[in-house]
PDB file of C-alpha atoms in Angstrom:
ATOM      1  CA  UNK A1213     112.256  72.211 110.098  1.00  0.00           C
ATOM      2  CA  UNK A1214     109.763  74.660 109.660  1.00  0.00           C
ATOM      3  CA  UNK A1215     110.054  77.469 106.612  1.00  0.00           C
ATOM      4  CA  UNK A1216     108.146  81.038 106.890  1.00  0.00           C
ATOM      5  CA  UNK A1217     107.744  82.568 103.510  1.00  0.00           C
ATOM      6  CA  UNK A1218     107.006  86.626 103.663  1.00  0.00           C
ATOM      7  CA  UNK A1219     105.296  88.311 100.929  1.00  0.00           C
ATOM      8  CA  UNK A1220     105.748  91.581  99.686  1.00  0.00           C
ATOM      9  CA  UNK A1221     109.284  92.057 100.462  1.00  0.00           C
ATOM     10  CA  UNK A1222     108.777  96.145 100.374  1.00  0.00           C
ATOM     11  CA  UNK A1223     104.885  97.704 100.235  1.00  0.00           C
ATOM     12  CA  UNK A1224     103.777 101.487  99.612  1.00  0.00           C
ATOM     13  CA  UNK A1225     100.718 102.696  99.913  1.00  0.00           C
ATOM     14  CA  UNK A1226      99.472 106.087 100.589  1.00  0.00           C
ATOM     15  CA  UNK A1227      98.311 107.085 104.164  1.00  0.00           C
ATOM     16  CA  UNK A1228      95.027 106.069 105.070  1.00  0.00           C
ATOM     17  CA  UNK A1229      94.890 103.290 102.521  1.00  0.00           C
ATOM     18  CA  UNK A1230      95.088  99.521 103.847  1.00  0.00           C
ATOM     19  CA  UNK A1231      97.821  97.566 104.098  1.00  0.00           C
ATOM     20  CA  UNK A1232      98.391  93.422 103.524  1.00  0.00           C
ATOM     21  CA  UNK A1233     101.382  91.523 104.480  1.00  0.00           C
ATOM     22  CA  UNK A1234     101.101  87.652 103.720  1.00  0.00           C
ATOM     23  CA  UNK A1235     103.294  84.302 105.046  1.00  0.00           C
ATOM     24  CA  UNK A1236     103.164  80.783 104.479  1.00  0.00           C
ATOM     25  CA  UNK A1237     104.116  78.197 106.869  1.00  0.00           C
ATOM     26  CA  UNK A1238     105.709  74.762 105.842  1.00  0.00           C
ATOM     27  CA  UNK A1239     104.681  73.065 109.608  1.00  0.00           C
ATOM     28  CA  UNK A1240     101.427  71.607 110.291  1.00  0.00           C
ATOM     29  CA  UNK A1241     101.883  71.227 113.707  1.00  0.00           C
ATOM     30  CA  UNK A1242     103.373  75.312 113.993  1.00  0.00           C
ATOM     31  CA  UNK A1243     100.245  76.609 116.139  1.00  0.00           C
ATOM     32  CA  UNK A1244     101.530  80.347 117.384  1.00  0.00           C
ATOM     33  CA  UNK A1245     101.854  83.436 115.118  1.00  0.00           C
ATOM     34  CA  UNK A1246     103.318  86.368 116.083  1.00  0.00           C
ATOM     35  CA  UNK A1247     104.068  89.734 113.728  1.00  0.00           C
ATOM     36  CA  UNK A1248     106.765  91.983 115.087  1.00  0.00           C
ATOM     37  CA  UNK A1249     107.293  95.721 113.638  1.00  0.00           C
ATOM     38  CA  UNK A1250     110.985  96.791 113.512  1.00  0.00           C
ATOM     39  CA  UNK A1251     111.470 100.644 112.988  1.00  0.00           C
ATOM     40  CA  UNK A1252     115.440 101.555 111.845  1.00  0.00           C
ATOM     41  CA  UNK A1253     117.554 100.804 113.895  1.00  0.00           C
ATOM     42  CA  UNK A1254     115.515  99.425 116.732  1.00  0.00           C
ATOM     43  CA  UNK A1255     114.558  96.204 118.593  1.00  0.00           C
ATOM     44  CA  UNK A1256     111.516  94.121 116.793  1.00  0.00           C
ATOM     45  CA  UNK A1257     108.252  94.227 118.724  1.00  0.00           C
ATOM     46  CA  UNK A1258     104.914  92.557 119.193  1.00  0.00           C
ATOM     47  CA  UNK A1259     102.110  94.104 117.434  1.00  0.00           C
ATOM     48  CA  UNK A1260      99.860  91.390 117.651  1.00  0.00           C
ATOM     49  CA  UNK A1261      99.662  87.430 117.713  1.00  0.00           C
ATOM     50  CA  UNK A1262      97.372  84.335 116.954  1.00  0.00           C
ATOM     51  CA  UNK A1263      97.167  80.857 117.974  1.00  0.00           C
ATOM     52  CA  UNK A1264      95.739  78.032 115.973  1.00  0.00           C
ATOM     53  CA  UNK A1265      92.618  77.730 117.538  1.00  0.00           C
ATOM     54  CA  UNK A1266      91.416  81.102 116.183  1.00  0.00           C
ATOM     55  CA  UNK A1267      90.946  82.471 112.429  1.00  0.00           C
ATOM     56  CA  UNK A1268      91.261  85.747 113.538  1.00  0.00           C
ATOM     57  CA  UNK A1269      92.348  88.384 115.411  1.00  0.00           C
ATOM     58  CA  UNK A1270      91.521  92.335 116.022  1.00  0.00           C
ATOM     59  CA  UNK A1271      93.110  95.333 117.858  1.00  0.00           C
ATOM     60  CA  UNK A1272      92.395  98.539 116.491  1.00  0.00           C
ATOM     61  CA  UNK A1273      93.935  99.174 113.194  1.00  0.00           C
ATOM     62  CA  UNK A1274      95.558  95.794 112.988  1.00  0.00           C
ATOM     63  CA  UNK A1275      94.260  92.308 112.613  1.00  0.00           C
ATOM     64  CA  UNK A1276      95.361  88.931 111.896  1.00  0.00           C
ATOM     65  CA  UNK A1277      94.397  86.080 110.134  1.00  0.00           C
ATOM     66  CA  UNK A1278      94.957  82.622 110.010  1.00  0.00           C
ATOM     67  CA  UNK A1279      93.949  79.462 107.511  1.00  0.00           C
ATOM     68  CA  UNK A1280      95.276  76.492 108.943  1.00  0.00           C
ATOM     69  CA  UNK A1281      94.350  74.128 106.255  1.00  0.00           C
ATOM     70  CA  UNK A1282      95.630  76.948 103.507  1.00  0.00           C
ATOM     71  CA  UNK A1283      98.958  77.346 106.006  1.00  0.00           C
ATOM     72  CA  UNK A1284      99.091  80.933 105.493  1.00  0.00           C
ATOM     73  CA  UNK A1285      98.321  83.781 107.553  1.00  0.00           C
ATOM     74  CA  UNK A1286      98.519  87.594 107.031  1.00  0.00           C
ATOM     75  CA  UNK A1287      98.537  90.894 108.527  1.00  0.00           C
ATOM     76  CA  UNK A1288      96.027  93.682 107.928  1.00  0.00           C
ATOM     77  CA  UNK A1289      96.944  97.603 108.717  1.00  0.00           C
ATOM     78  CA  UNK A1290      93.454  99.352 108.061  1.00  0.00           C
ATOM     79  CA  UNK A1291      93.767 103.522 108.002  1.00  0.00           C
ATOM     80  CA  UNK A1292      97.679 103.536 107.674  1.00  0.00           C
ATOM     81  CA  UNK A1293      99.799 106.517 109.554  1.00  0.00           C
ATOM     82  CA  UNK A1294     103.115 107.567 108.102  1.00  0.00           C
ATOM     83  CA  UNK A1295     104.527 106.371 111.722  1.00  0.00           C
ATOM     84  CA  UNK A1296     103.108 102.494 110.437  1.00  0.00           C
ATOM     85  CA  UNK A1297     105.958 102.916 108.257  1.00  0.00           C
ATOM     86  CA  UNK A1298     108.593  99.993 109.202  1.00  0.00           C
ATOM     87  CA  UNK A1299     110.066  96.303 108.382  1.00  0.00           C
ATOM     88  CA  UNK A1300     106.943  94.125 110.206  1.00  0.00           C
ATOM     89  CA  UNK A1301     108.577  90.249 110.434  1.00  0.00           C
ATOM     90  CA  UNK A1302     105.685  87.035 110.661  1.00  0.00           C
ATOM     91  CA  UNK A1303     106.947  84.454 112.631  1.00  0.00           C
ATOM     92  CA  UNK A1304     106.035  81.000 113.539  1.00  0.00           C
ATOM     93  CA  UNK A1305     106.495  78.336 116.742  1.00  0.00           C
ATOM     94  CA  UNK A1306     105.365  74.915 117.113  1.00  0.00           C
ATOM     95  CA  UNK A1307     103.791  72.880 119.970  1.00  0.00           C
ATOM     96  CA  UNK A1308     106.817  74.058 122.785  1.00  0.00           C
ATOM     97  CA  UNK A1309     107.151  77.307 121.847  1.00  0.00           C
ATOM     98  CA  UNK A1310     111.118  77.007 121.725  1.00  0.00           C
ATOM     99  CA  UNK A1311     111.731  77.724 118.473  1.00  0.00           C
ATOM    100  CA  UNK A1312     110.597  80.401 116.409  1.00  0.00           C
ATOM    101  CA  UNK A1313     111.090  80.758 112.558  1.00  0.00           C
ATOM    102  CA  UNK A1314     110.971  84.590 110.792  1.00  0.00           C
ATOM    103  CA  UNK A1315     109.724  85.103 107.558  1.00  0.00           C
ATOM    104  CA  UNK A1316     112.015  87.516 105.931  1.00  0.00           C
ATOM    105  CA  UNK A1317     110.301  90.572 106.897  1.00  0.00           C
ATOM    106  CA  UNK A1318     108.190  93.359 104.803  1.00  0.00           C
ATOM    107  CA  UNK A1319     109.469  97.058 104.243  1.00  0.00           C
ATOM    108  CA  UNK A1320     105.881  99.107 104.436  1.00  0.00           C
ATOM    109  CA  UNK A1321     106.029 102.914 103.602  1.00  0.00           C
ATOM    110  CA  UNK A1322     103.546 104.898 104.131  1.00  0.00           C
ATOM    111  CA  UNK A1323     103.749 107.990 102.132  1.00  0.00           C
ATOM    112  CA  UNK A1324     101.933 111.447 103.481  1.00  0.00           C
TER     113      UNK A1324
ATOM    114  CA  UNK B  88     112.352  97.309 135.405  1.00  0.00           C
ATOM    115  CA  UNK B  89     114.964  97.178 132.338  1.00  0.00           C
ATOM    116  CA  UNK B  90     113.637  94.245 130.379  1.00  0.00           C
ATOM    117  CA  UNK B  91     115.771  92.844 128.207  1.00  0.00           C
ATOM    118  CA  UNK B  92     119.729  94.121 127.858  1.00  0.00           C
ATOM    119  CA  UNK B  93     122.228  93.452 125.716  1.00  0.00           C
ATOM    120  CA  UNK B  94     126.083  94.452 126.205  1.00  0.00           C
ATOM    121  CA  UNK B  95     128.354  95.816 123.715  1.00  0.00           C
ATOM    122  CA  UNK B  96     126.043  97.793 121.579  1.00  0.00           C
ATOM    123  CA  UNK B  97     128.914  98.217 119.256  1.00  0.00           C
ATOM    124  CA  UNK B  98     131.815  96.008 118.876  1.00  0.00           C
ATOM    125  CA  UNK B  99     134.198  95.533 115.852  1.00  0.00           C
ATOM    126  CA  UNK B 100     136.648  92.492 115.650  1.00  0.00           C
ATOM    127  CA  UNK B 101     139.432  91.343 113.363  1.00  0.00           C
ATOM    128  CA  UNK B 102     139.282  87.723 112.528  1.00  0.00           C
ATOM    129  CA  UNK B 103     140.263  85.377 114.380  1.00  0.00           C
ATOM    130  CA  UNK B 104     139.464  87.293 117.685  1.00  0.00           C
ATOM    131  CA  UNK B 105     136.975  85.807 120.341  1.00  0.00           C
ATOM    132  CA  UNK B 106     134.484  87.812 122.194  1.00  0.00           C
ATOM    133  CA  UNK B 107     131.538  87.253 124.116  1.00  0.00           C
ATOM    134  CA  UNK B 108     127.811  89.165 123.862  1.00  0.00           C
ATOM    135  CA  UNK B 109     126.414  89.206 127.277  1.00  0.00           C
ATOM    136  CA  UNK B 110     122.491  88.991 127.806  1.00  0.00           C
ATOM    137  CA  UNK B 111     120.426  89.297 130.601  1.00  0.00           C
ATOM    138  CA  UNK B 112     116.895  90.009 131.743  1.00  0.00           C
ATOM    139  CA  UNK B 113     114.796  91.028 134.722  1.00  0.00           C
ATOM    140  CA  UNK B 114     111.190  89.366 134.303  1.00  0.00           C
ATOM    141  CA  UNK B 115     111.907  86.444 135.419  1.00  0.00           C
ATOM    142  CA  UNK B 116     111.497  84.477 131.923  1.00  0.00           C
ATOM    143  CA  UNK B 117     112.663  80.892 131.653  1.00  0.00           C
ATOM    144  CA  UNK B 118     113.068  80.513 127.844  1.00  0.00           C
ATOM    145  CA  UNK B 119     116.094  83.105 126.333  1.00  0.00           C
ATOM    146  CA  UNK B 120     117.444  83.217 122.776  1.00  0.00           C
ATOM    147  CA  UNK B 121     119.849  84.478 120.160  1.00  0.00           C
ATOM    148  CA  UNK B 122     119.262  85.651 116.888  1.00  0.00           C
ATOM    149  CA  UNK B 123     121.551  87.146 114.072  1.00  0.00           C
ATOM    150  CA  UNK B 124     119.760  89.626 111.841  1.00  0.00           C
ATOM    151  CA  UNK B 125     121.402  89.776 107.957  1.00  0.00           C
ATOM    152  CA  UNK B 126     119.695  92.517 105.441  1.00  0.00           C
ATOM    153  CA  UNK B 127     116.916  90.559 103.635  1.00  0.00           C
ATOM    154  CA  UNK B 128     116.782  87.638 105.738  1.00  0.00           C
ATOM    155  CA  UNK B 129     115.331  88.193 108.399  1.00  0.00           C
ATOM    156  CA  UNK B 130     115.594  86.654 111.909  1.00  0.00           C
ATOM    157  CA  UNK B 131     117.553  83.702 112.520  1.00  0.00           C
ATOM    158  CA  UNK B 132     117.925  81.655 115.614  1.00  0.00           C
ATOM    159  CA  UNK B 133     121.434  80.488 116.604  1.00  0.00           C
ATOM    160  CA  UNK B 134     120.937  78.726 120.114  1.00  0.00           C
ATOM    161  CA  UNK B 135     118.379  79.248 122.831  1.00  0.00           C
ATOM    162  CA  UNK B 136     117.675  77.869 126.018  1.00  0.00           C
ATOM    163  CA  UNK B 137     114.496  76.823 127.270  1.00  0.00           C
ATOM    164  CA  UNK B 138     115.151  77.004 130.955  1.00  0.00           C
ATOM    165  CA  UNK B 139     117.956  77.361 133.395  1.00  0.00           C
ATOM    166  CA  UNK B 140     120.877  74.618 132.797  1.00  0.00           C
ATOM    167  CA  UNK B 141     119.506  73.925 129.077  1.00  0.00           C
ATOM    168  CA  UNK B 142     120.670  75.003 125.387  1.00  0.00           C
ATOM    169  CA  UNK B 143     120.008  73.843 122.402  1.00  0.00           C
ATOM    170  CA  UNK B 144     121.339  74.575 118.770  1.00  0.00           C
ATOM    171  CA  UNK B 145     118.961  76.450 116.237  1.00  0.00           C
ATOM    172  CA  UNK B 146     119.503  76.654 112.604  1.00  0.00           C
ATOM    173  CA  UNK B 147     122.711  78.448 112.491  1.00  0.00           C
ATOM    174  CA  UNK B 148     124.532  77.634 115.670  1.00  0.00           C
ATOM    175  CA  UNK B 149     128.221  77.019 113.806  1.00  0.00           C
ATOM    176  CA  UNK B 150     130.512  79.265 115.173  1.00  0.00           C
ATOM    177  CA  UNK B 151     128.801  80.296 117.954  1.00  0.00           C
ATOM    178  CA  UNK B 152     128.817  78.624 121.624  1.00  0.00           C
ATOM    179  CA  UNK B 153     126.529  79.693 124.520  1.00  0.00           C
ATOM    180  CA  UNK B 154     125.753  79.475 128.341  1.00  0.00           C
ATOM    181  CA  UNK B 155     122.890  79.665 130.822  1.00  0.00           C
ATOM    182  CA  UNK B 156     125.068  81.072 133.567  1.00  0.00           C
ATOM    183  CA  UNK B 157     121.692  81.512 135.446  1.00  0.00           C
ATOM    184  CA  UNK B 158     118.049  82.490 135.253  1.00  0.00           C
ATOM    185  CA  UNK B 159     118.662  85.871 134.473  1.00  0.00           C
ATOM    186  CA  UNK B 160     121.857  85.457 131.894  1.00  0.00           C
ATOM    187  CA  UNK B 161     122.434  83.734 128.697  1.00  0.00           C
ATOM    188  CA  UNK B 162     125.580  84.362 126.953  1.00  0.00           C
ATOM    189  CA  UNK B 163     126.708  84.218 123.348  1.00  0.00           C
ATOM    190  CA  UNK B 164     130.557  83.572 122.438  1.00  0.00           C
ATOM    191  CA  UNK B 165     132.411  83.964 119.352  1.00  0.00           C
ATOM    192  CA  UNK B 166     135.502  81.723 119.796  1.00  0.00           C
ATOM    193  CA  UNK B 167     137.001  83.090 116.604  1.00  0.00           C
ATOM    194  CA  UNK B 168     135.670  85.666 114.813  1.00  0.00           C
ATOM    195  CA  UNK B 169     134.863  85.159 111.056  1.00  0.00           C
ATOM    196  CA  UNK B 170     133.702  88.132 108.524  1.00  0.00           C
ATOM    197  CA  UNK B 171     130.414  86.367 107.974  1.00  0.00           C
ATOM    198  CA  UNK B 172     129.791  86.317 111.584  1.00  0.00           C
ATOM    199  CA  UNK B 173     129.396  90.592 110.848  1.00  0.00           C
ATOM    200  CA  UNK B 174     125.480  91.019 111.713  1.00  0.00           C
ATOM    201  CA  UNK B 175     123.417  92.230 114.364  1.00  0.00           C
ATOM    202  CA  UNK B 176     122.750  90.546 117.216  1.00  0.00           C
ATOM    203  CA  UNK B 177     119.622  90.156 119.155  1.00  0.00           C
ATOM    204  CA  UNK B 178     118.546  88.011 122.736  1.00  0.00           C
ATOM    205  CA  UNK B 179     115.444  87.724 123.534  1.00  0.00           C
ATOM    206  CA  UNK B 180     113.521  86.448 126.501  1.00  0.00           C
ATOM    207  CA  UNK B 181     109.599  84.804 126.253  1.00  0.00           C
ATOM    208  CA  UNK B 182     106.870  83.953 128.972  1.00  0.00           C
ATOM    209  CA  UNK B 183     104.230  81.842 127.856  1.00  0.00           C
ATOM    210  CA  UNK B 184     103.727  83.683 124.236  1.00  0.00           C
ATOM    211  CA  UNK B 185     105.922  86.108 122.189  1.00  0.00           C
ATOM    212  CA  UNK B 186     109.281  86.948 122.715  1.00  0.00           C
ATOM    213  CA  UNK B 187     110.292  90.302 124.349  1.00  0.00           C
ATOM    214  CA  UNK B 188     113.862  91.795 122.359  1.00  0.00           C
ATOM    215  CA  UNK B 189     116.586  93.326 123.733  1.00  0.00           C
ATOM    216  CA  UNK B 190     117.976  96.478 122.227  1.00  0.00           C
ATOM    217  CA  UNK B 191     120.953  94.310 119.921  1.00  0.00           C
ATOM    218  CA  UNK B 192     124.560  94.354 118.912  1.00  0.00           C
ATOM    219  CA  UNK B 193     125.695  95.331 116.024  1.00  0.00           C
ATOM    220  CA  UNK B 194     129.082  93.404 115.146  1.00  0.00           C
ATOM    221  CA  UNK B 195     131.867  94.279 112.617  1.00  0.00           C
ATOM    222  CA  UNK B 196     134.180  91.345 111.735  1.00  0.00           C
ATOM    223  CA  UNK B 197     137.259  92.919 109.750  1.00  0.00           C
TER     224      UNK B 197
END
């Protein structure tokens, strides 16, 4: 099956710096990326997503990007708030969108 | 419109004891699923169901069972409780993309 490797497992940076979460994908034929932000003791939720037919992604602060042939794909938090501060999960799906493998997740603080 | 709820949000269990985490959603999604969250390791999926009538295992469906009782409903059951089965809980329902999360439940096995 497919294996989602997440890289750094905890980030700080200081607000208003930029922010780069990375993860690897074992599955050639995974096409859909989604990243999910989890604050404490909450549900995770969307943030933003890619499919394999595009290297990248924008919406506002955050963007995506994907390398197919590298299999890796990454997040991008430009301007960081203390309220970016959370655990943001990659995730990956293959051609029928029924499963869906989580990398391990990323702890980001952002201090004031 | 509630989206996606979970029931008990709290539930602690001795081993051996059975229980069942009920699931359901209101936007009309065919695929539903059921993940255990462990610190450090992220999401894992233990069954899901792509549409009414269908489930299928994920990667760590042993211990669990589950059922589609309908469109709107997928169940999770714990036929006997084991301390490694303490985690949270989370169902989740997707459209044609990402998956929507309910709000989870978090379960103590003593």
């Amino acid at each position: 099956g497919e294996n989602v490797e997440q890289h750094p497992s905890t980030l700080s940076v200081q607000e208003g710096d930029s922010a780069v979460i990375k993860c690897t994908y074992s599955d050639s034929a995974s096409n859909y990326f989604p990243w999910y932000k989890q604050e404490l003791g909450k549900r995770p939720q969307l943030i933003i997503d890619i499919r394999s037919n595009v290297g990248e992604k924008k919406d506002q602060r955050i963007a995506v990007t994907l390398n197919k042939t590298a299999k890796h794909f990454s997040l991008h938090i430009t301007e960081t708030q203390p309220e970016d501060s959370a655990v943001y999960f990659c995730a990956a799906s293959g051609n029928n969108f029924n499963k869906f493998y989580f990398g391990s997740g990323t702890k980001l603080n952002v201090k004031p | 419109n509630a989206g996606v709820t979970q029931t008990p949000k709290f539930q602690v269990l001795k081993t051996g004891q059975s229980m069942t985490l009920q699931c359901a959603q209101d936007m009309n999604h065919n695929s539903m699923y059921w993940y255990r969250q462990d610190p450090g390791m992220g999401l894992r999926l233990i069954y899901y169901s792509a549409s009414e009538g269908t489930t299928d295992k994920g990667e760590v469906p042993n211990g669990y069972n589950v059922s589609r009782l309908n469109k709107r409903e997928f169940s999770l059951r714990l036929e006997s409780a084991a301390p490694s089965q303490t985690s949270v809980y989370f169902c989740a329902s997707r459209p044609a993309g990402a998956q929507y999360f309910g709000p989870g439940t978090r379960l103590t096995v003593l």
